[in-house]
Amino acid sequence: MLLLKKSTIFTSAILAILISLPAQANVVASIKPLGFIAAAIADGIMPVEILLPDGASEHNYSLRPSDLKKIKNATLVIWIGPKMENFMAKSITGLHDKKNIEIANMQEVKPLLLKENNLHNDEALVPENATINDSHQYYHGNFNMHLWLSPIIGRLVAIEIHEKLLELMPERKNKLDANLQYFESKLANTNESINTQFKSLRNKGYFVFHDAYTYFEKYYGLSPRGHFTINPEIQPGVQRLHQIRTQLVEQKAVCVFAEPQFRPAVINVVTHGMQIRKGTLDPLGTNISLSPDSYVNFLSQLSGQYASCLNGE
């Protein structure tokens, strides 16, 4: 009986110690591509967790209680900002600046922001049933917020993560420095390889389903002719579809791209009877696992998806 009592006291003491220990250090990223960058810089230092599940859309996701707990306990939270991940805005309120990287608000990033839909007349692209407030939402505040698709911004985010983690744990400086150096080297090599891959494809026109790729296209010099919708949750109306079909013919587009989580029948309808290839672009890298190379693998995969359709492979 005495042994049982001592065992119970010992077990209770161990549980009390475990409960009192701080949560494991980790980085929480809103979406997977930001997790790719974080995984490179935090490699060997702390794990990275992603809030947005594969197959979900950053445009309409709702945080679960477990997500709120992750944000609260995180060592560092990385997100684009409320114009992209509106689902995070309230939960980030009050989070100390040392633990929060809001990419769209970074001083180095602000001058690089691109206006939404800079290729076309903006009003024509707002869904026909949208209100004024809806259209503001679709434009992400008038700027394109798909910032992870810019290799330039990707590098700036890596540097910012490095600086934040270094401030939080200066004793890991050597490892953090080595991780950043590795990331920058791999990114430079990948950019060179992609530029070579796109050399003969830059004048080939195409349409994308979702207006998400402007940073990637601008950086690598591609030639998009247009897109089906601003917000992938909203199907374009009949008038817009007629415009797209006309533009596909007039601008001699060779490809139309869908996305893994959005495979709208509307693409098949609008291209019916036309000699035009169809491809798929994955702007979130849903099949890529977190690793030090995941961001460059993501860029390489996306470039391969472009090249495959544009080349007719």
XYZ file of C-alpha atoms in Angstrom:
313
model
C 0.000 0.000 0.000
C 2.878 2.318 0.861
C 4.617 1.474 -2.422
C 1.445 2.238 -4.359
C 1.099 5.570 -2.585
C 4.728 6.489 -3.338
C 4.264 5.475 -6.964
C 1.171 7.680 -7.241
C 2.997 10.626 -5.699
C 5.952 10.100 -8.085
C 3.675 9.904 -11.119
C 1.817 13.049 -10.058
C 5.097 14.892 -9.603
C 6.288 13.893 -13.101
C 2.979 15.014 -14.628
C 3.200 18.348 -12.808
C 6.694 18.902 -14.204
C 5.612 18.011 -17.744
C 2.595 20.309 -17.553
C 4.760 23.161 -16.311
C 7.296 22.784 -19.137
C 6.964 25.302 -22.004
C 5.479 24.112 -25.270
C 7.948 22.756 -27.804
C 9.521 25.492 -29.874
C 8.107 25.534 -33.378
C 7.305 27.704 -36.373
C 3.710 27.922 -37.602
C 3.069 28.958 -41.214
C -0.357 29.838 -42.558
C 0.106 28.074 -45.910
C 2.436 25.400 -47.186
C 4.740 27.500 -49.429
C 5.571 29.726 -46.441
C 6.251 26.535 -44.534
C 8.660 25.538 -47.304
C 10.762 28.647 -46.685
C 10.540 28.280 -42.906
C 11.568 24.609 -43.107
C 14.805 25.613 -44.823
C 15.785 28.196 -42.217
C 14.559 26.264 -39.172
C 16.095 22.973 -40.318
C 17.767 21.209 -37.401
C 16.469 23.850 -34.977
C 12.724 23.410 -34.626
C 9.792 21.817 -36.491
C 7.447 23.699 -38.807
C 3.660 23.263 -38.820
C 1.176 24.337 -41.501
C -2.303 25.639 -40.716
C -3.987 25.279 -44.127
C -4.604 21.575 -44.895
C -3.823 20.206 -48.352
C -6.789 20.706 -50.656
C -8.200 23.640 -48.688
C -8.321 27.191 -50.037
C -6.624 30.109 -48.327
C -9.571 32.223 -49.495
C -12.235 30.663 -47.283
C -10.570 28.531 -44.597
C -11.826 28.676 -40.986
C -9.462 28.068 -38.079
C -10.137 25.047 -35.860
C -9.571 25.098 -32.071
C -6.366 23.106 -32.626
C -5.171 25.784 -35.060
C -5.770 28.525 -32.489
C -3.739 26.544 -29.974
C -0.882 26.183 -32.476
C -0.810 29.945 -33.064
C -0.895 30.705 -29.348
C 1.967 28.307 -28.550
C 4.128 29.049 -31.596
C 7.645 30.405 -31.293
C 7.101 32.214 -34.600
C 4.025 32.672 -36.834
C 4.425 33.431 -40.547
C 1.566 34.621 -42.775
C 0.937 36.939 -45.713
C -1.514 39.273 -43.987
C -5.244 39.886 -43.511
C -5.839 40.633 -47.194
C -4.940 37.022 -47.983
C -5.542 34.956 -44.829
C -8.483 36.808 -43.354
C -9.157 33.679 -41.287
C -6.066 34.491 -39.181
C -6.547 38.196 -38.548
C -8.287 37.966 -35.159
C -6.061 35.222 -33.780
C -2.901 37.194 -34.605
C -4.118 40.296 -32.754
C -1.963 40.845 -29.699
C 0.818 38.535 -30.862
C 4.195 40.099 -30.044
C 6.151 41.423 -33.046
C 9.026 39.096 -32.177
C 6.729 36.134 -32.815
C 4.920 37.472 -35.884
C 6.031 37.849 -39.507
C 3.328 39.531 -41.602
C 4.966 39.398 -45.012
C 2.839 42.001 -46.796
C 3.766 44.466 -44.044
C 7.528 43.954 -44.296
C 9.278 47.187 -45.258
C 11.414 45.387 -47.858
C 8.338 43.779 -49.428
C 6.003 46.779 -49.665
C 7.803 48.331 -52.685
C 7.562 44.988 -54.498
C 3.780 44.619 -54.231
C 2.029 44.405 -57.588
C -1.394 45.757 -58.377
C -4.030 43.073 -58.839
C -4.955 42.240 -62.444
C -2.436 44.560 -64.039
C -2.916 42.822 -67.394
C -6.589 43.533 -67.894
C -9.462 45.843 -67.213
C -10.196 45.152 -63.548
C -13.926 45.854 -63.581
C -14.530 43.338 -66.328
C -13.057 40.595 -64.167
C -15.180 41.034 -61.059
C -17.856 38.271 -60.981
C -21.153 39.484 -62.363
C -23.020 38.897 -59.082
C -20.394 40.612 -56.892
C -21.115 43.598 -54.686
C -18.711 46.500 -54.142
C -17.549 44.918 -50.882
C -17.105 41.556 -52.597
C -14.944 43.028 -55.324
C -12.709 44.667 -52.725
C -12.240 41.255 -51.119
C -11.434 39.623 -54.452
C -8.731 42.181 -55.144
C -6.980 41.465 -51.822
C -7.015 45.202 -51.122
C -5.969 46.151 -54.696
C -2.641 44.307 -54.438
C -1.842 40.791 -55.520
C -1.166 38.892 -52.281
C 0.223 35.646 -53.718
C 3.635 36.805 -52.545
C 5.189 33.366 -52.051
C 5.301 32.981 -55.843
C 8.010 35.649 -56.085
C 11.526 34.215 -55.671
C 12.671 37.709 -54.667
C 10.110 37.949 -51.879
C 10.791 34.316 -50.963
C 14.419 35.217 -50.283
C 13.394 38.267 -48.236
C 11.087 36.090 -46.155
C 13.930 33.636 -45.539
C 16.140 36.482 -44.326
C 13.381 37.758 -42.040
C 12.805 34.296 -40.554
C 16.557 34.016 -39.992
C 16.628 37.369 -38.190
C 13.600 36.583 -36.006
C 14.911 33.178 -34.957
C 18.369 34.604 -34.345
C 16.841 37.206 -32.051
C 14.955 34.490 -30.183
C 17.867 32.049 -29.956
C 21.239 33.733 -30.557
C 23.015 30.583 -29.399
C 21.980 28.910 -32.703
C 23.596 31.565 -34.888
C 26.002 29.224 -36.692
C 23.258 26.829 -37.710
C 20.866 29.606 -38.717
C 23.564 31.288 -40.796
C 24.408 28.006 -42.511
C 20.726 27.320 -43.264
C 20.214 30.753 -44.816
C 23.375 30.433 -46.896
C 22.235 27.025 -48.161
C 18.767 28.369 -49.023
C 20.147 31.348 -50.959
C 22.601 29.174 -52.868
C 19.950 26.634 -53.857
C 17.526 29.418 -54.832
C 20.111 31.068 -57.102
C 20.846 27.750 -58.831
C 17.148 26.978 -59.238
C 16.424 30.402 -60.721
C 19.185 29.893 -63.266
C 17.811 26.475 -64.206
C 14.235 27.762 -64.576
C 15.333 30.707 -66.700
C 17.085 28.269 -69.025
C 13.968 26.081 -69.134
C 11.751 29.039 -70.078
C 14.086 30.536 -72.685
C 12.093 29.231 -75.660
C 8.662 29.530 -73.979
C 8.449 33.192 -73.045
C 6.377 34.270 -76.045
C 3.808 31.478 -75.821
C 0.432 32.765 -74.636
C -1.847 31.027 -72.166
C -4.736 31.532 -69.734
C -4.792 30.527 -66.055
C -7.912 29.699 -64.112
C -7.054 31.701 -60.999
C -5.236 35.035 -61.057
C -2.469 33.937 -58.690
C 0.762 33.740 -60.647
C 1.712 37.309 -61.534
C 4.867 37.406 -59.363
C 6.156 34.137 -60.777
C 5.294 35.096 -64.359
C 6.826 38.556 -64.098
C 10.036 37.278 -62.528
C 10.593 34.590 -65.170
C 9.300 36.610 -68.113
C 6.294 34.484 -69.113
C 3.430 35.727 -71.324
C 0.020 35.224 -69.704
C -2.920 36.413 -71.804
C -5.514 36.393 -69.031
C -7.358 34.434 -66.365
C -10.830 33.050 -65.780
C -11.481 34.426 -62.309
C -9.989 36.575 -59.562
C -11.476 34.545 -56.741
C -11.469 30.787 -57.474
C -14.519 30.327 -55.258
C -16.599 32.328 -57.749
C -17.309 30.939 -61.201
C -17.132 33.521 -64.008
C -20.426 34.507 -65.580
C -21.645 33.894 -69.123
C -20.467 37.279 -70.416
C -16.983 36.738 -69.001
C -16.781 33.240 -70.497
C -17.678 34.639 -73.908
C -14.887 37.232 -73.531
C -12.400 34.525 -72.586
C -13.304 32.323 -75.548
C -12.897 35.282 -77.881
C -9.534 36.168 -76.327
C -8.289 32.586 -76.536
C -8.786 32.751 -80.295
C -7.612 36.324 -80.878
C -4.484 36.008 -78.736
C -3.594 32.538 -80.012
C -3.296 31.005 -76.572
C -1.751 27.537 -76.647
C -2.637 26.474 -73.082
C -5.277 26.832 -70.407
C -4.295 25.935 -66.838
C -6.544 24.646 -64.048
C -5.510 23.943 -60.424
C -5.611 20.738 -58.330
C -8.175 22.058 -55.845
C -10.233 23.818 -58.547
C -11.033 21.673 -61.572
C -13.932 23.654 -63.002
C -15.999 22.158 -65.790
C -16.181 25.703 -67.099
C -12.695 25.304 -68.625
C -13.876 22.341 -70.680
C -16.956 24.279 -71.736
C -15.132 27.410 -72.820
C -12.486 25.471 -74.784
C -14.919 23.038 -76.416
C -14.033 22.452 -80.060
C -10.784 24.422 -79.813
C -7.288 23.122 -80.438
C -5.867 24.229 -77.119
C -3.930 22.243 -74.551
C -4.943 21.976 -70.898
C -2.541 21.799 -67.980
C -2.601 22.047 -64.188
C -0.693 24.502 -61.996
C -0.344 23.918 -58.274
C 0.302 27.270 -56.521
C 0.454 25.643 -53.064
C 2.746 22.654 -53.678
C 0.240 20.246 -52.176
C 2.294 17.105 -52.877
C 5.629 18.477 -51.607
C 6.886 17.552 -48.147
C 8.659 19.991 -45.833
C 12.439 19.882 -46.144
C 15.377 22.282 -46.606
C 14.811 21.985 -50.386
C 11.020 22.182 -50.452
C 10.764 25.804 -51.628
C 13.144 25.333 -54.566
C 11.407 22.024 -55.343
C 8.121 23.935 -55.356
C 9.435 26.496 -57.856
C 10.895 23.728 -60.030
C 7.648 21.770 -59.977
C 5.622 24.832 -60.949
C 8.009 25.691 -63.779
C 7.765 22.101 -65.006
C 3.967 22.332 -65.028
C 4.154 25.464 -67.175
C 6.745 23.982 -69.524
C 4.925 20.669 -69.995
C 1.774 22.303 -71.361
C 3.469 25.101 -73.268
C 5.754 22.570 -74.959
C 2.856 20.252 -75.703
C 4.348 17.363 -73.742
